[in-house]
Amino acid sequence: MKLRDKVALVTGGNYGIGRGIAKRFASEGAYIVIAARNQGRSNKVVREIESNGGRAISLKTDVTDEAQIISTLNSTIEKFDRLDIVVNNAGVGSQHCGIKHDDPPSKRWEIFRRVNLDSTYLISAHSLPLLAKNQGSSIINISSTATFHGNWGLYGVSKVGVDGMTKSFAAEAAPYGIRVNAISPGWIETSSEETAAASGNATGEWGMPPSLLNRMGSPEEIASTAAFLASSESSFITGQTLVVDGGLTIMDYPSIASLEEVGHRVFSSSRNLKGN
């Protein structure tokens, strides 16, 4: 087991990517602390972990509230007497941000900044002295491939901030042996409703493929990357953002059709492969 007897705090660990990370870390031997607002959903994940022989607790936490963050960290230490891994996963996206049509610019920015950026800063800052007490500690931030695209607005801007914070915290934490990295997921399938919203189609069908592999990723695939970054297998990696998007960001999708017949496949001809 990669994370045996480690204690991992996962914000937003009760749904989607966070749930996948919490369950994967538990399967690798870690004790899990789920910090999220929806206690009922968190308790459900705790039961899932415990039914598979793992150990987990849930702590009701608003990650934009500094006092609640401090309380959650104190409760973690009281329960497990240590903290080894922090996953800053909680966030808000463009689809469910709650912005109203008449909200002023300051309110729009505040919504994205507080949940996506401020929470990452506050949790990391308050966790630093706790993580420094143990060898091999790690912070993992969840960013987004929205950082590569201008049409994601303030969500993309806030996630660019997460990438920058990852580098800055990596530099500050390095003297204490703490590694800080980020994961930049592409399109990840968390529910049929989310897929429909993301694709813009009620059936969940995409007008263009959501990745070079012609499918969405899964929370488990992001969790595998997180488990690697949290473990000693990545002991010489820090300050990095790993893109896990099925090749999405390397493709110029609007040009696919026009390039089909102009010999862009320099390694092999697709015509030679069709009969295989």
PDB file of C-alpha atoms in Angstrom:
ATOM      1  CA  MET A   1       0.000   0.000   0.000  1.00  0.00           C
ATOM      2  CA  LYS A   2       1.398   3.373  -1.077  1.00  0.00           C
ATOM      3  CA  LEU A   3      -0.105   5.432   1.748  1.00  0.00           C
ATOM      4  CA  ARG A   4      -0.210   3.063   4.702  1.00  0.00           C
ATOM      5  CA  ASP A   5      -1.018   4.877   7.985  1.00  0.00           C
ATOM      6  CA  LYS A   6      -0.868   8.316   6.353  1.00  0.00           C
ATOM      7  CA  VAL A   7      -3.588  10.814   7.277  1.00  0.00           C
ATOM      8  CA  ALA A   8      -5.144  12.586   4.309  1.00  0.00           C
ATOM      9  CA  LEU A   9      -7.487  15.585   4.380  1.00  0.00           C
ATOM     10  CA  VAL A  10      -9.602  15.795   1.213  1.00  0.00           C
ATOM     11  CA  THR A  11     -11.748  18.891   0.766  1.00  0.00           C
ATOM     12  CA  GLY A  12     -14.896  18.273  -1.229  1.00  0.00           C
ATOM     13  CA  GLY A  13     -14.202  14.573  -0.749  1.00  0.00           C
ATOM     14  CA  ASN A  14     -17.862  13.619  -0.839  1.00  0.00           C
ATOM     15  CA  TYR A  15     -18.524  13.873  -4.574  1.00  0.00           C
ATOM     16  CA  GLY A  16     -16.951  13.417  -7.995  1.00  0.00           C
ATOM     17  CA  ILE A  17     -13.175  13.703  -8.174  1.00  0.00           C
ATOM     18  CA  GLY A  18     -12.869  14.262  -4.422  1.00  0.00           C
ATOM     19  CA  ARG A  19     -14.846  11.120  -3.652  1.00  0.00           C
ATOM     20  CA  GLY A  20     -12.679   9.145  -6.057  1.00  0.00           C
ATOM     21  CA  ILE A  21      -9.520  10.430  -4.369  1.00  0.00           C
ATOM     22  CA  ALA A  22     -10.816   9.719  -0.862  1.00  0.00           C
ATOM     23  CA  LYS A  23     -11.726   6.132  -1.760  1.00  0.00           C
ATOM     24  CA  ARG A  24      -8.452   5.495  -3.602  1.00  0.00           C
ATOM     25  CA  PHE A  25      -6.338   6.881  -0.768  1.00  0.00           C
ATOM     26  CA  ALA A  26      -8.247   4.702   1.700  1.00  0.00           C
ATOM     27  CA  SER A  27      -7.576   1.644  -0.454  1.00  0.00           C
ATOM     28  CA  GLU A  28      -3.880   2.554  -0.283  1.00  0.00           C
ATOM     29  CA  GLY A  29      -3.962   2.457   3.509  1.00  0.00           C
ATOM     30  CA  ALA A  30      -4.533   6.117   4.383  1.00  0.00           C
ATOM     31  CA  TYR A  31      -6.874   7.427   7.068  1.00  0.00           C
ATOM     32  CA  ILE A  32      -9.287   9.839   5.408  1.00  0.00           C
ATOM     33  CA  VAL A  33     -10.750  13.133   6.629  1.00  0.00           C
ATOM     34  CA  ILE A  34     -13.501  14.416   4.350  1.00  0.00           C
ATOM     35  CA  ALA A  35     -14.006  18.153   4.739  1.00  0.00           C
ATOM     36  CA  ALA A  36     -17.168  19.369   3.003  1.00  0.00           C
ATOM     37  CA  ARG A  37     -20.404  21.236   3.648  1.00  0.00           C
ATOM     38  CA  ASN A  38     -22.870  18.440   2.841  1.00  0.00           C
ATOM     39  CA  GLN A  39     -22.555  16.205   5.880  1.00  0.00           C
ATOM     40  CA  GLY A  40     -25.056  13.634   4.653  1.00  0.00           C
ATOM     41  CA  ARG A  41     -23.159  13.063   1.429  1.00  0.00           C
ATOM     42  CA  SER A  42     -19.862  12.966   3.316  1.00  0.00           C
ATOM     43  CA  ASN A  43     -21.156  10.340   5.734  1.00  0.00           C
ATOM     44  CA  LYS A  44     -22.210   8.197   2.790  1.00  0.00           C
ATOM     45  CA  VAL A  45     -18.645   8.180   1.460  1.00  0.00           C
ATOM     46  CA  VAL A  46     -17.347   7.386   4.942  1.00  0.00           C
ATOM     47  CA  ARG A  47     -19.610   4.343   5.019  1.00  0.00           C
ATOM     48  CA  GLU A  48     -18.395   3.285   1.576  1.00  0.00           C
ATOM     49  CA  ILE A  49     -14.791   3.473   2.752  1.00  0.00           C
ATOM     50  CA  GLU A  50     -15.494   1.632   5.989  1.00  0.00           C
ATOM     51  CA  SER A  51     -17.388  -1.123   4.171  1.00  0.00           C
ATOM     52  CA  ASN A  52     -14.180  -1.827   2.255  1.00  0.00           C
ATOM     53  CA  GLY A  53     -12.083  -2.017   5.416  1.00  0.00           C
ATOM     54  CA  GLY A  54     -10.860   1.574   5.415  1.00  0.00           C
ATOM     55  CA  ARG A  55     -11.025   4.248   8.063  1.00  0.00           C
ATOM     56  CA  ALA A  56     -12.535   7.690   7.533  1.00  0.00           C
ATOM     57  CA  ILE A  57     -14.324  10.552   9.256  1.00  0.00           C
ATOM     58  CA  SER A  58     -16.299  13.496   7.931  1.00  0.00           C
ATOM     59  CA  LEU A  59     -16.042  17.043   9.242  1.00  0.00           C
ATOM     60  CA  LYS A  60     -18.593  19.627   8.165  1.00  0.00           C
ATOM     61  CA  THR A  61     -16.501  22.452   6.731  1.00  0.00           C
ATOM     62  CA  ASP A  62     -17.056  25.595   4.709  1.00  0.00           C
ATOM     63  CA  VAL A  63     -13.647  25.919   3.045  1.00  0.00           C
ATOM     64  CA  THR A  64     -14.108  29.673   2.610  1.00  0.00           C
ATOM     65  CA  ASP A  65     -14.376  30.169   6.376  1.00  0.00           C
ATOM     66  CA  GLU A  66     -10.957  30.438   8.033  1.00  0.00           C
ATOM     67  CA  ALA A  67     -12.285  29.641  11.504  1.00  0.00           C
ATOM     68  CA  GLN A  68     -13.912  26.452  10.238  1.00  0.00           C
ATOM     69  CA  ILE A  69     -10.694  25.455   8.449  1.00  0.00           C
ATOM     70  CA  ILE A  70      -8.727  25.831  11.684  1.00  0.00           C
ATOM     71  CA  SER A  71     -11.364  23.846  13.567  1.00  0.00           C
ATOM     72  CA  THR A  72     -11.236  21.034  10.985  1.00  0.00           C
ATOM     73  CA  LEU A  73      -7.459  20.826  11.184  1.00  0.00           C
ATOM     74  CA  ASN A  74      -7.567  20.797  14.996  1.00  0.00           C
ATOM     75  CA  SER A  75     -10.160  18.003  14.926  1.00  0.00           C
ATOM     76  CA  THR A  76      -7.985  16.033  12.508  1.00  0.00           C
ATOM     77  CA  ILE A  77      -5.010  16.233  14.865  1.00  0.00           C
ATOM     78  CA  GLU A  78      -7.183  15.331  17.867  1.00  0.00           C
ATOM     79  CA  LYS A  79      -8.460  12.256  16.044  1.00  0.00           C
ATOM     80  CA  PHE A  80      -5.326  11.000  14.285  1.00  0.00           C
ATOM     81  CA  ASP A  81      -2.464  12.950  15.925  1.00  0.00           C
ATOM     82  CA  ARG A  82      -0.922  13.800  12.555  1.00  0.00           C
ATOM     83  CA  LEU A  83      -1.517  15.148   9.041  1.00  0.00           C
ATOM     84  CA  ASP A  84       0.468  13.919   6.031  1.00  0.00           C
ATOM     85  CA  ILE A  85      -1.527  14.805   2.920  1.00  0.00           C
ATOM     86  CA  VAL A  86      -3.815  17.672   1.960  1.00  0.00           C
ATOM     87  CA  VAL A  87      -5.908  17.566  -1.201  1.00  0.00           C
ATOM     88  CA  ASN A  88      -7.414  20.936  -2.086  1.00  0.00           C
ATOM     89  CA  ASN A  89     -10.223  19.633  -4.244  1.00  0.00           C
ATOM     90  CA  ALA A  90     -13.262  21.683  -3.189  1.00  0.00           C
ATOM     91  CA  GLY A  91     -14.255  24.243  -5.778  1.00  0.00           C
ATOM     92  CA  VAL A  92     -17.021  25.814  -7.817  1.00  0.00           C
ATOM     93  CA  GLY A  93     -17.392  25.598 -11.595  1.00  0.00           C
ATOM     94  CA  SER A  94     -19.079  27.758 -14.192  1.00  0.00           C
ATOM     95  CA  GLN A  95     -22.226  25.601 -14.354  1.00  0.00           C
ATOM     96  CA  HIS A  96     -23.188  25.772 -10.666  1.00  0.00           C
ATOM     97  CA  CYS A  97     -21.538  28.943  -9.411  1.00  0.00           C
ATOM     98  CA  GLY A  98     -24.797  30.642  -8.427  1.00  0.00           C
ATOM     99  CA  ILE A  99     -23.983  33.920 -10.142  1.00  0.00           C
ATOM    100  CA  LYS A 100     -27.089  35.980 -10.882  1.00  0.00           C
ATOM    101  CA  HIS A 101     -27.600  38.036 -14.020  1.00  0.00           C
ATOM    102  CA  ASP A 102     -27.463  41.323 -12.143  1.00  0.00           C
ATOM    103  CA  ASP A 103     -24.506  40.490  -9.879  1.00  0.00           C
ATOM    104  CA  PRO A 104     -21.772  43.159 -10.142  1.00  0.00           C
ATOM    105  CA  PRO A 105     -18.236  42.236 -11.251  1.00  0.00           C
ATOM    106  CA  SER A 106     -16.940  42.288  -7.670  1.00  0.00           C
ATOM    107  CA  LYS A 107     -19.541  39.710  -6.595  1.00  0.00           C
ATOM    108  CA  ARG A 108     -18.809  37.474  -9.594  1.00  0.00           C
ATOM    109  CA  TRP A 109     -15.095  37.441  -8.856  1.00  0.00           C
ATOM    110  CA  GLU A 110     -15.655  36.938  -5.136  1.00  0.00           C
ATOM    111  CA  ILE A 111     -17.662  33.747  -5.766  1.00  0.00           C
ATOM    112  CA  PHE A 112     -14.912  32.087  -7.792  1.00  0.00           C
ATOM    113  CA  ARG A 113     -12.015  33.535  -5.809  1.00  0.00           C
ATOM    114  CA  ARG A 114     -13.224  32.520  -2.353  1.00  0.00           C
ATOM    115  CA  VAL A 115     -13.997  28.884  -3.176  1.00  0.00           C
ATOM    116  CA  ASN A 116     -11.324  28.082  -5.749  1.00  0.00           C
ATOM    117  CA  LEU A 117      -8.402  30.252  -4.704  1.00  0.00           C
ATOM    118  CA  ASP A 118      -8.791  31.586  -1.157  1.00  0.00           C
ATOM    119  CA  SER A 119      -9.659  28.146   0.210  1.00  0.00           C
ATOM    120  CA  THR A 120      -6.565  26.608  -1.366  1.00  0.00           C
ATOM    121  CA  TYR A 121      -4.403  29.313   0.177  1.00  0.00           C
ATOM    122  CA  LEU A 122      -5.970  29.196   3.644  1.00  0.00           C
ATOM    123  CA  ILE A 123      -5.974  25.414   3.967  1.00  0.00           C
ATOM    124  CA  SER A 124      -2.411  25.113   2.686  1.00  0.00           C
ATOM    125  CA  ALA A 125      -1.142  27.908   4.947  1.00  0.00           C
ATOM    126  CA  HIS A 126      -2.741  26.502   8.089  1.00  0.00           C
ATOM    127  CA  SER A 127      -1.704  22.942   7.194  1.00  0.00           C
ATOM    128  CA  LEU A 128       1.948  23.777   6.595  1.00  0.00           C
ATOM    129  CA  PRO A 129       3.179  23.562  10.225  1.00  0.00           C
ATOM    130  CA  LEU A 130       1.254  20.312  10.727  1.00  0.00           C
ATOM    131  CA  LEU A 131       2.615  18.713   7.569  1.00  0.00           C
ATOM    132  CA  ALA A 132       6.146  19.820   8.462  1.00  0.00           C
ATOM    133  CA  LYS A 133       6.137  17.490  11.473  1.00  0.00           C
ATOM    134  CA  ASN A 134       6.148  14.395   9.239  1.00  0.00           C
ATOM    135  CA  GLN A 135       8.500  13.174   6.535  1.00  0.00           C
ATOM    136  CA  GLY A 136       7.165  12.864   3.014  1.00  0.00           C
ATOM    137  CA  SER A 137       4.188  15.187   3.442  1.00  0.00           C
ATOM    138  CA  SER A 138       2.387  16.449   0.368  1.00  0.00           C
ATOM    139  CA  ILE A 139      -0.158  18.999  -0.825  1.00  0.00           C
ATOM    140  CA  ILE A 140      -2.136  18.287  -3.996  1.00  0.00           C
ATOM    141  CA  ASN A 141      -4.225  21.015  -5.584  1.00  0.00           C
ATOM    142  CA  ILE A 142      -6.918  20.331  -8.157  1.00  0.00           C
ATOM    143  CA  SER A 143      -6.628  22.793 -11.022  1.00  0.00           C
ATOM    144  CA  SER A 144      -8.287  22.549 -14.459  1.00  0.00           C
ATOM    145  CA  THR A 145      -7.526  22.578 -18.171  1.00  0.00           C
ATOM    146  CA  ALA A 146      -9.708  25.694 -18.205  1.00  0.00           C
ATOM    147  CA  THR A 147      -6.415  27.478 -17.516  1.00  0.00           C
ATOM    148  CA  PHE A 148      -5.494  26.901 -21.179  1.00  0.00           C
ATOM    149  CA  HIS A 149      -8.680  28.431 -22.599  1.00  0.00           C
ATOM    150  CA  GLY A 150      -9.868  32.019 -22.439  1.00  0.00           C
ATOM    151  CA  ASN A 151     -13.547  31.206 -22.798  1.00  0.00           C
ATOM    152  CA  TRP A 152     -13.861  29.831 -19.251  1.00  0.00           C
ATOM    153  CA  GLY A 153     -13.901  33.318 -17.781  1.00  0.00           C
ATOM    154  CA  LEU A 154     -13.372  33.792 -14.067  1.00  0.00           C
ATOM    155  CA  TYR A 155     -13.327  30.044 -13.394  1.00  0.00           C
ATOM    156  CA  GLY A 156     -10.241  29.742 -15.582  1.00  0.00           C
ATOM    157  CA  VAL A 157      -8.699  32.804 -13.962  1.00  0.00           C
ATOM    158  CA  SER A 158      -9.156  31.352 -10.471  1.00  0.00           C
ATOM    159  CA  LYS A 159      -7.578  28.062 -11.542  1.00  0.00           C
ATOM    160  CA  VAL A 160      -4.606  29.899 -13.065  1.00  0.00           C
ATOM    161  CA  GLY A 161      -4.183  31.293  -9.572  1.00  0.00           C
ATOM    162  CA  VAL A 162      -4.175  27.744  -8.184  1.00  0.00           C
ATOM    163  CA  ASP A 163      -1.355  26.815 -10.575  1.00  0.00           C
ATOM    164  CA  GLY A 164       0.649  29.853  -9.497  1.00  0.00           C
ATOM    165  CA  MET A 165       0.002  29.130  -5.833  1.00  0.00           C
ATOM    166  CA  THR A 166       1.196  25.556  -6.359  1.00  0.00           C
ATOM    167  CA  LYS A 167       4.598  26.836  -7.472  1.00  0.00           C
ATOM    168  CA  SER A 168       4.854  29.438  -4.710  1.00  0.00           C
ATOM    169  CA  PHE A 169       3.893  26.987  -1.968  1.00  0.00           C
ATOM    170  CA  ALA A 170       6.284  24.390  -3.380  1.00  0.00           C
ATOM    171  CA  ALA A 171       9.144  26.857  -2.964  1.00  0.00           C
ATOM    172  CA  GLU A 172       8.106  27.817   0.560  1.00  0.00           C
ATOM    173  CA  ALA A 173       7.429  24.260   1.708  1.00  0.00           C
ATOM    174  CA  ALA A 174      10.525  22.605   0.232  1.00  0.00           C
ATOM    175  CA  PRO A 175      12.818  23.340   3.223  1.00  0.00           C
ATOM    176  CA  TYR A 176      10.389  21.340   5.383  1.00  0.00           C
ATOM    177  CA  GLY A 177      10.385  18.358   3.037  1.00  0.00           C
ATOM    178  CA  ILE A 178       6.833  19.052   1.861  1.00  0.00           C
ATOM    179  CA  ARG A 179       6.050  18.610  -1.819  1.00  0.00           C
ATOM    180  CA  VAL A 180       3.299  20.653  -3.484  1.00  0.00           C
ATOM    181  CA  ASN A 181       1.823  19.701  -6.853  1.00  0.00           C
ATOM    182  CA  ALA A 182      -1.385  20.133  -8.815  1.00  0.00           C
ATOM    183  CA  ILE A 183      -3.504  18.070 -11.169  1.00  0.00           C
ATOM    184  CA  SER A 184      -5.195  19.671 -14.152  1.00  0.00           C
ATOM    185  CA  PRO A 185      -8.097  17.417 -15.174  1.00  0.00           C
ATOM    186  CA  GLY A 186      -9.832  17.572 -18.516  1.00  0.00           C
ATOM    187  CA  TRP A 187     -13.439  16.480 -18.921  1.00  0.00           C
ATOM    188  CA  ILE A 188     -14.253  14.052 -16.108  1.00  0.00           C
ATOM    189  CA  GLU A 189     -17.537  12.148 -15.941  1.00  0.00           C
ATOM    190  CA  THR A 190     -19.020  12.496 -12.478  1.00  0.00           C
ATOM    191  CA  SER A 191     -22.735  12.086 -13.314  1.00  0.00           C
ATOM    192  CA  SER A 192     -25.058  11.970 -16.310  1.00  0.00           C
ATOM    193  CA  GLU A 193     -26.424  15.388 -15.353  1.00  0.00           C
ATOM    194  CA  GLU A 194     -22.947  16.913 -15.261  1.00  0.00           C
ATOM    195  CA  THR A 195     -22.087  15.313 -18.611  1.00  0.00           C
ATOM    196  CA  ALA A 196     -25.210  16.764 -20.209  1.00  0.00           C
ATOM    197  CA  ALA A 197     -24.382  20.210 -18.836  1.00  0.00           C
ATOM    198  CA  ALA A 198     -20.770  19.992 -19.981  1.00  0.00           C
ATOM    199  CA  SER A 199     -21.585  18.776 -23.486  1.00  0.00           C
ATOM    200  CA  GLY A 200     -24.422  21.239 -23.955  1.00  0.00           C
ATOM    201  CA  ASN A 201     -26.610  18.341 -25.067  1.00  0.00           C
ATOM    202  CA  ALA A 202     -29.395  16.756 -23.008  1.00  0.00           C
ATOM    203  CA  THR A 203     -28.292  13.299 -24.208  1.00  0.00           C
ATOM    204  CA  GLY A 204     -24.701  13.866 -23.113  1.00  0.00           C
ATOM    205  CA  GLU A 205     -23.442  13.480 -26.686  1.00  0.00           C
ATOM    206  CA  TRP A 206     -20.538  15.704 -27.706  1.00  0.00           C
ATOM    207  CA  GLY A 207     -20.313  17.704 -30.909  1.00  0.00           C
ATOM    208  CA  MET A 208     -16.556  17.302 -30.706  1.00  0.00           C
ATOM    209  CA  PRO A 209     -14.757  14.555 -28.779  1.00  0.00           C
ATOM    210  CA  PRO A 210     -14.066  15.433 -25.122  1.00  0.00           C
ATOM    211  CA  SER A 211     -10.538  14.023 -25.440  1.00  0.00           C
ATOM    212  CA  LEU A 212      -8.107  12.569 -27.937  1.00  0.00           C
ATOM    213  CA  LEU A 213      -9.210   9.148 -26.653  1.00  0.00           C
ATOM    214  CA  ASN A 214     -12.814   9.985 -27.624  1.00  0.00           C
ATOM    215  CA  ARG A 215     -14.206   9.705 -24.099  1.00  0.00           C
ATOM    216  CA  MET A 216     -14.373  11.515 -20.792  1.00  0.00           C
ATOM    217  CA  GLY A 217     -12.070  10.571 -17.962  1.00  0.00           C
ATOM    218  CA  SER A 218     -13.201   9.086 -14.665  1.00  0.00           C
ATOM    219  CA  PRO A 219     -12.700  10.251 -11.070  1.00  0.00           C
ATOM    220  CA  GLU A 220     -10.715   7.048 -10.521  1.00  0.00           C
ATOM    221  CA  GLU A 221      -8.204   8.093 -13.186  1.00  0.00           C
ATOM    222  CA  ILE A 222      -7.626  11.435 -11.458  1.00  0.00           C
ATOM    223  CA  ALA A 223      -7.413   9.572  -8.143  1.00  0.00           C
ATOM    224  CA  SER A 224      -4.643   7.366  -9.520  1.00  0.00           C
ATOM    225  CA  THR A 225      -2.619  10.464 -10.368  1.00  0.00           C
ATOM    226  CA  ALA A 226      -3.281  11.906  -6.917  1.00  0.00           C
ATOM    227  CA  ALA A 227      -2.160   8.665  -5.255  1.00  0.00           C
ATOM    228  CA  PHE A 228       1.079   8.830  -7.233  1.00  0.00           C
ATOM    229  CA  LEU A 229       1.705  12.447  -6.225  1.00  0.00           C
ATOM    230  CA  ALA A 230       0.934  11.694  -2.570  1.00  0.00           C
ATOM    231  CA  SER A 231       3.275   8.706  -2.441  1.00  0.00           C
ATOM    232  CA  SER A 232       7.033   8.279  -2.282  1.00  0.00           C
ATOM    233  CA  GLU A 233       6.953   7.240  -5.950  1.00  0.00           C
ATOM    234  CA  SER A 234       6.897  10.964  -6.807  1.00  0.00           C
ATOM    235  CA  SER A 235       9.477  11.966  -4.196  1.00  0.00           C
ATOM    236  CA  PHE A 236      11.428  14.180  -6.642  1.00  0.00           C
ATOM    237  CA  ILE A 237       8.400  15.964  -8.113  1.00  0.00           C
ATOM    238  CA  THR A 238       7.274  19.296  -6.693  1.00  0.00           C
ATOM    239  CA  GLY A 239       5.886  22.567  -8.012  1.00  0.00           C
ATOM    240  CA  GLN A 240       4.352  20.847 -11.023  1.00  0.00           C
ATOM    241  CA  THR A 241       0.891  20.756 -12.551  1.00  0.00           C
ATOM    242  CA  LEU A 242       0.198  17.407 -14.213  1.00  0.00           C
ATOM    243  CA  VAL A 243      -2.324  17.580 -17.040  1.00  0.00           C
ATOM    244  CA  VAL A 244      -4.631  14.544 -17.047  1.00  0.00           C
ATOM    245  CA  ASP A 245      -6.988  15.188 -19.940  1.00  0.00           C
ATOM    246  CA  GLY A 246      -6.766  12.307 -22.414  1.00  0.00           C
ATOM    247  CA  GLY A 247      -4.814  14.525 -24.813  1.00  0.00           C
ATOM    248  CA  LEU A 248      -7.501  17.234 -24.967  1.00  0.00           C
ATOM    249  CA  THR A 249      -5.176  20.216 -24.827  1.00  0.00           C
ATOM    250  CA  ILE A 250      -2.738  18.999 -27.508  1.00  0.00           C
ATOM    251  CA  MET A 251      -5.421  18.878 -30.211  1.00  0.00           C
ATOM    252  CA  ASP A 252      -6.723  21.545 -32.592  1.00  0.00           C
ATOM    253  CA  TYR A 253     -10.176  20.009 -32.839  1.00  0.00           C
ATOM    254  CA  PRO A 254     -11.758  22.431 -35.349  1.00  0.00           C
ATOM    255  CA  SER A 255      -9.003  21.507 -37.827  1.00  0.00           C
ATOM    256  CA  ILE A 256      -9.484  17.736 -37.646  1.00  0.00           C
ATOM    257  CA  ALA A 257     -11.749  17.520 -40.690  1.00  0.00           C
ATOM    258  CA  SER A 258      -9.553  19.715 -42.891  1.00  0.00           C
ATOM    259  CA  LEU A 259      -6.424  17.780 -41.940  1.00  0.00           C
ATOM    260  CA  GLU A 260      -7.857  14.329 -42.623  1.00  0.00           C
ATOM    261  CA  GLU A 261      -6.752  14.290 -46.270  1.00  0.00           C
ATOM    262  CA  VAL A 262      -3.516  16.276 -46.192  1.00  0.00           C
ATOM    263  CA  GLY A 263      -1.119  13.712 -44.777  1.00  0.00           C
ATOM    264  CA  HIS A 264      -0.832  14.997 -41.227  1.00  0.00           C
ATOM    265  CA  ARG A 265      -0.156  11.527 -39.884  1.00  0.00           C
ATOM    266  CA  VAL A 266       3.612  11.496 -40.209  1.00  0.00           C
ATOM    267  CA  PHE A 267       4.165   8.246 -38.290  1.00  0.00           C
ATOM    268  CA  SER A 268       1.818   6.034 -40.265  1.00  0.00           C
ATOM    269  CA  SER A 269      -0.968   6.148 -42.787  1.00  0.00           C
ATOM    270  CA  SER A 270      -4.437   5.490 -41.446  1.00  0.00           C
ATOM    271  CA  ARG A 271      -5.254   3.839 -44.750  1.00  0.00           C
ATOM    272  CA  ASN A 272      -2.716   1.113 -43.956  1.00  0.00           C
ATOM    273  CA  LEU A 273      -4.354   0.474 -40.594  1.00  0.00           C
ATOM    274  CA  LYS A 274      -7.978   0.206 -41.631  1.00  0.00           C
ATOM    275  CA  GLY A 275      -7.705  -3.419 -42.629  1.00  0.00           C
ATOM    276  CA  ASN A 276      -6.189  -4.485 -39.296  1.00  0.00           C
TER     277      ASN A 276
END
